[in-house]
Amino acid sequence: MNQAVRLLLAASLALPATLLAQTNAYPPSEVTTQNTTLLVDIDHRPATSLDGEWHTLVDPYGNGIYDFHHHVKARGYFMDAKPQPGDEYDFSTSPTLKVPGDWNTQRPNLFYYEGPIWYEKDFEHTSKPNTRTFIHFGAANYRSYVWVNTNKVCEHEGGFTPFDCDITGVVRDGHNFVVVVVDNSRIPDGVPTLQTDWWNYGGLHRDVSVVDVPEQFIDDYDLHLVRTADEASTNRTVEGYVHVEGAAAGTAVTVSIPELHASVQATTDANARAAITLPIKSLTLWSPDAPKLYKVELTAGSGATEDKLEDDMGFRTVEARGTEILLNGKPIFLRGVSIHAEAPYRTGRAYSEKDVDTLLGWCKELGCNFARLAHYPHDQRMTRAADRLGILIWSEIPDYWALQFDNPVVLQKSKQQMREMIRRDRDKASVILWSVANETPNTEARTKYLTAMANYARELDPTRLVTAALLVRTVKSPSGPVKVVDDPLGAALDVIGTNEYIGWYDGPIDSIDKTTWDIHYQKPLIMSEWGGGARFGNHAKPGEKPTPWTEEYQAEIYRHQIPMLNKIPQLRGTTPWVLMDFRSPMRTLPGKEDNFNRKGLISDQGQKKEAFYILQKAYKDKTLGKAE
Ligand code: GCU
């Protein structure tokens, strides 16, 4: 059956063509995301949580979709049918998985599983007049297809950004059921692609809920502080827009900050967008030292159809000037660390308040004012907590390593993830940097692709800085290695990120002392990765030279890296790799790695390694880095 017929058949049955793709070694790829939207600030809306136990069917053969001749079934698992010959499955008696949660750490036989798993959940609903109903997914890795009451409602590709599906037309009063098949198969035209140095945790790994909103509702807004010449002034202006989905032109919108007695009225234009200009007096600027958040109230429409939203927002400005990063007009040095969304202690994909408080609590303990959330958008709880705790954030989409940079469809996937990341977190004061990529090959196609991504990020959000983590090249010199930062992608960035592992992958520890840097950009530079591995508790023998994987060796790398980093005039931040050990299928060294990347300053069981204290001291004494 050729591709065209297969797609036609899939379309006629509203079934996911891409699940078909698995049989034919990747026919021309396509963006899978359809019929989704993204409701900003949804965590402040009343909702019916669908978190908890979901019945599941593990379906490596796609039996939920295909018959024995690999034709698409009309009665797939989305029917949630009662068992009978031909419908040989039964969600109601099938084992469950917790949502939110990855499946790999919930069942030993799913630890390495990559493929489709079907989830089913019953829920009750009572429709209210003049409302629309959405089902919200905080994120699901990697491709998801959603049915409500046997009706296909949407599909989404991308494992780390939220999506919302309109179920108004299919939800009914009383009993309802939702069936979601999530497929975490890695695909070459995916974002990320086939190889990642992190575990491919699959499933509904973030919150799921049902949300009712008025027919006209606020689905997106941008409220940011306008930069001024006198950044110290507390009499300022907040500007932006409020988008009211479904609203006619002329619909009334208000934005208020009661604590500051500030309020403004506006009306929507033909695109359902209301432009906002809100003068403010005696504003306390948000900063790591004073992470002041204000209750912001937004309304749209009036009477029975009025939509009301609240948000907790801080107001600050960020910009680059020459080689400096200015926060509220003042030069700042970003004392940071890189973090994977790996859950401390229990391991698996992090999502909970407890996970977030532990990870960011360790950041604070380390003396950080900054964190790089690698290599994908983390749970919204992370950026909310960073807003509260005063931790500046680098947020990134997984344009990681060797994507298909010459494939226009893949570019659409990256753009979709960038759009979703920015839309979810554009009103978070803590987020100052959008990263378009990590360690990508220096090819023309790559540079063209990521330059387009950098410009797209700026188009979506001109108030923040755009960066990427670049590879550096080495040239030999009589005095020692010279690290050259001249990746052409740097030209498209506001802030240069560079990764280096001198003393680990790249030469002995003492080569760090002889290393100099040749940086071809007069822009702020963040050393976005550096460090080395150590198994907690693995120590050098007394009197013996520390060897790799011992805590002493890792600590030694930090001791030598700090003075080297301080020699880089453009250095405006560091995020060593990495806060906590995290799982990776690339790390198989028995007794040392055991499927964990061990470059953490802290083990996955919360044990601090010697290097933790080296960095903590440098951050607390402010002996690493200069703001100007
Ligand atoms: C790379 C990469 C990380 C990886 C790290 C490592 O730089 O960006 O994702 O985990 O190196 O090798 O430990």
Tab-separated table of N, CA, C and O in Angstrom, residues 57-59 63-64 73 75-77 80-91 93-94:
chain	number	residue	atom	x	y	z
A	57	LEU	N	-2.514	0.252	27.958
A	57	LEU	CA	-2.237	-0.910	27.110
A	57	LEU	C	-0.923	-0.654	26.393
A	57	LEU	O	-0.796	0.365	25.702
A	58	VAL	N	0.024	-1.522	26.623
A	58	VAL	CA	1.318	-1.390	25.950
A	58	VAL	C	1.165	-2.010	24.564
A	58	VAL	O	0.725	-3.159	24.459
A	59	ASP	N	1.486	-1.274	23.510
A	59	ASP	CA	1.104	-1.708	22.163
A	59	ASP	C	2.236	-1.615	21.157
A	59	ASP	O	2.166	-0.866	20.165
A	63	ASN	N	-1.263	-2.535	17.596
A	63	ASN	CA	-2.478	-3.358	17.435
A	63	ASN	C	-3.726	-2.542	17.706
A	63	ASN	O	-4.829	-2.886	17.278
A	64	GLY	N	-3.528	-1.418	18.411
A	64	GLY	CA	-4.669	-0.548	18.716
A	64	GLY	C	-5.165	0.177	17.471
A	64	GLY	O	-6.222	0.807	17.487
A	73	LYS	N	-7.565	-0.046	11.472
A	73	LYS	CA	-8.841	-0.551	12.013
A	73	LYS	C	-9.839	0.605	12.170
A	73	LYS	O	-9.449	1.697	12.604
A	75	ARG	N	-12.324	0.167	14.260
A	75	ARG	CA	-12.639	0.079	15.705
A	75	ARG	C	-11.335	-0.135	16.482
A	75	ARG	O	-11.069	-1.232	16.975
A	76	GLY	N	-10.542	0.883	16.617
A	76	GLY	CA	-9.269	0.772	17.365
A	76	GLY	C	-9.514	0.902	18.854
A	76	GLY	O	-10.664	1.004	19.316
A	77	TYR	N	-8.429	0.914	19.613
A	77	TYR	CA	-8.538	0.978	21.076
A	77	TYR	C	-9.243	2.266	21.533
A	77	TYR	O	-9.750	2.340	22.647
A	80	ASP	N	-12.539	2.125	23.233
A	80	ASP	CA	-12.735	1.655	24.616
A	80	ASP	C	-13.900	0.662	24.684
A	80	ASP	O	-14.796	0.765	25.537
A	81	ALA	N	-13.878	-0.288	23.759
A	81	ALA	CA	-15.002	-1.241	23.632
A	81	ALA	C	-14.970	-2.302	24.730
A	81	ALA	O	-13.936	-2.521	25.366
A	82	LYS	N	-16.096	-2.902	24.963
A	82	LYS	CA	-16.163	-4.027	25.910
A	82	LYS	C	-15.563	-5.237	25.210
A	82	LYS	O	-15.760	-5.415	24.001
A	83	PRO	N	-14.821	-6.064	25.920
A	83	PRO	CA	-14.113	-7.175	25.278
A	83	PRO	C	-15.069	-8.166	24.589
A	83	PRO	O	-16.105	-8.511	25.126
A	84	GLN	N	-14.707	-8.527	23.358
A	84	GLN	CA	-15.412	-9.561	22.578
A	84	GLN	C	-14.439	-10.003	21.495
A	84	GLN	O	-13.437	-9.318	21.255
A	85	PRO	N	-14.664	-11.106	20.850
A	85	PRO	CA	-13.743	-11.531	19.788
A	85	PRO	C	-13.554	-10.365	18.804
A	85	PRO	O	-14.511	-9.735	18.378
A	86	GLY	N	-12.302	-10.026	18.533
A	86	GLY	CA	-12.032	-8.916	17.615
A	86	GLY	C	-11.736	-7.632	18.369
A	86	GLY	O	-10.957	-6.795	17.920
A	87	ASP	N	-12.370	-7.483	19.544
A	87	ASP	CA	-12.028	-6.341	20.421
A	87	ASP	C	-11.366	-6.931	21.647
A	87	ASP	O	-11.904	-6.919	22.748
A	88	GLU	N	-10.195	-7.490	21.469
A	88	GLU	CA	-9.574	-8.291	22.550
A	88	GLU	C	-8.662	-7.430	23.413
A	88	GLU	O	-7.429	-7.575	23.435
A	89	TYR	N	-9.285	-6.503	24.057
A	89	TYR	CA	-8.586	-5.646	25.034
A	89	TYR	C	-9.644	-5.152	26.009
A	89	TYR	O	-10.845	-5.235	25.718
A	90	ASP	N	-9.228	-4.701	27.166
A	90	ASP	CA	-10.190	-4.198	28.143
A	90	ASP	C	-9.489	-3.220	29.066
A	90	ASP	O	-8.767	-3.620	29.990
A	91	PHE	N	-9.634	-1.943	28.767
A	91	PHE	CA	-8.963	-0.938	29.612
A	91	PHE	C	-9.336	-1.127	31.089
A	91	PHE	O	-8.475	-1.081	31.973
A	93	THR	N	-9.868	-3.470	33.016
A	93	THR	CA	-9.153	-4.461	33.864
A	93	THR	C	-7.656	-4.441	33.576
A	93	THR	O	-6.914	-5.295	34.048
A	94	SER	N	-7.214	-3.467	32.775
A	94	SER	CA	-5.780	-3.397	32.432
A	94	SER	C	-5.000	-2.641	33.498
A	94	SER	O	-5.574	-1.792	34.192
